[in-house]
């Protein structure tokens, strides 16, 4: 039981990390675009 819960939790954190990385990359690209326009 504990292993299954742990696997679900670690899978969830991996998804969260991937989402956070995507948001960071998008934010960096947006900042670059704004700097170029200015």
mmCIF file of C-alpha atoms in Angstrom, residues 1-2 7 9 11-12 16 21 24 26-31 35 37-38:
data_model
loop_
_atom_site.group_PDB
_atom_site.id
_atom_site.type_symbol
_atom_site.label_atom_id
_atom_site.label_comp_id
_atom_site.label_asym_id
_atom_site.label_seq_id
_atom_site.Cartn_x
_atom_site.Cartn_y
_atom_site.Cartn_z
ATOM 1 C CA UNK A 1 0.000 0.000 0.000
ATOM 2 C CA UNK A 2 2.691 2.446 0.974
ATOM 3 C CA UNK A 7 4.545 6.093 -6.624
ATOM 4 C CA UNK A 9 2.939 11.017 -5.115
ATOM 5 C CA UNK A 11 4.523 10.837 -10.318
ATOM 6 C CA UNK A 12 2.469 13.846 -9.242
ATOM 7 C CA UNK A 16 4.334 19.464 -11.152
ATOM 8 C CA UNK A 21 9.792 24.227 -15.853
ATOM 9 C CA UNK A 24 9.688 29.227 -16.351
ATOM 10 C CA UNK A 26 7.702 30.608 -21.253
ATOM 11 C CA UNK A 27 8.384 33.427 -18.793
ATOM 12 C CA UNK A 28 12.034 33.655 -19.905
ATOM 13 C CA UNK A 29 10.957 33.816 -23.573
ATOM 14 C CA UNK A 30 8.393 36.534 -22.814
ATOM 15 C CA UNK A 31 11.000 38.586 -20.924
ATOM 16 C CA UNK A 35 13.592 43.353 -23.807
ATOM 17 C CA UNK A 37 10.992 45.315 -28.198
ATOM 18 C CA UNK A 38 12.264 47.907 -25.727
#
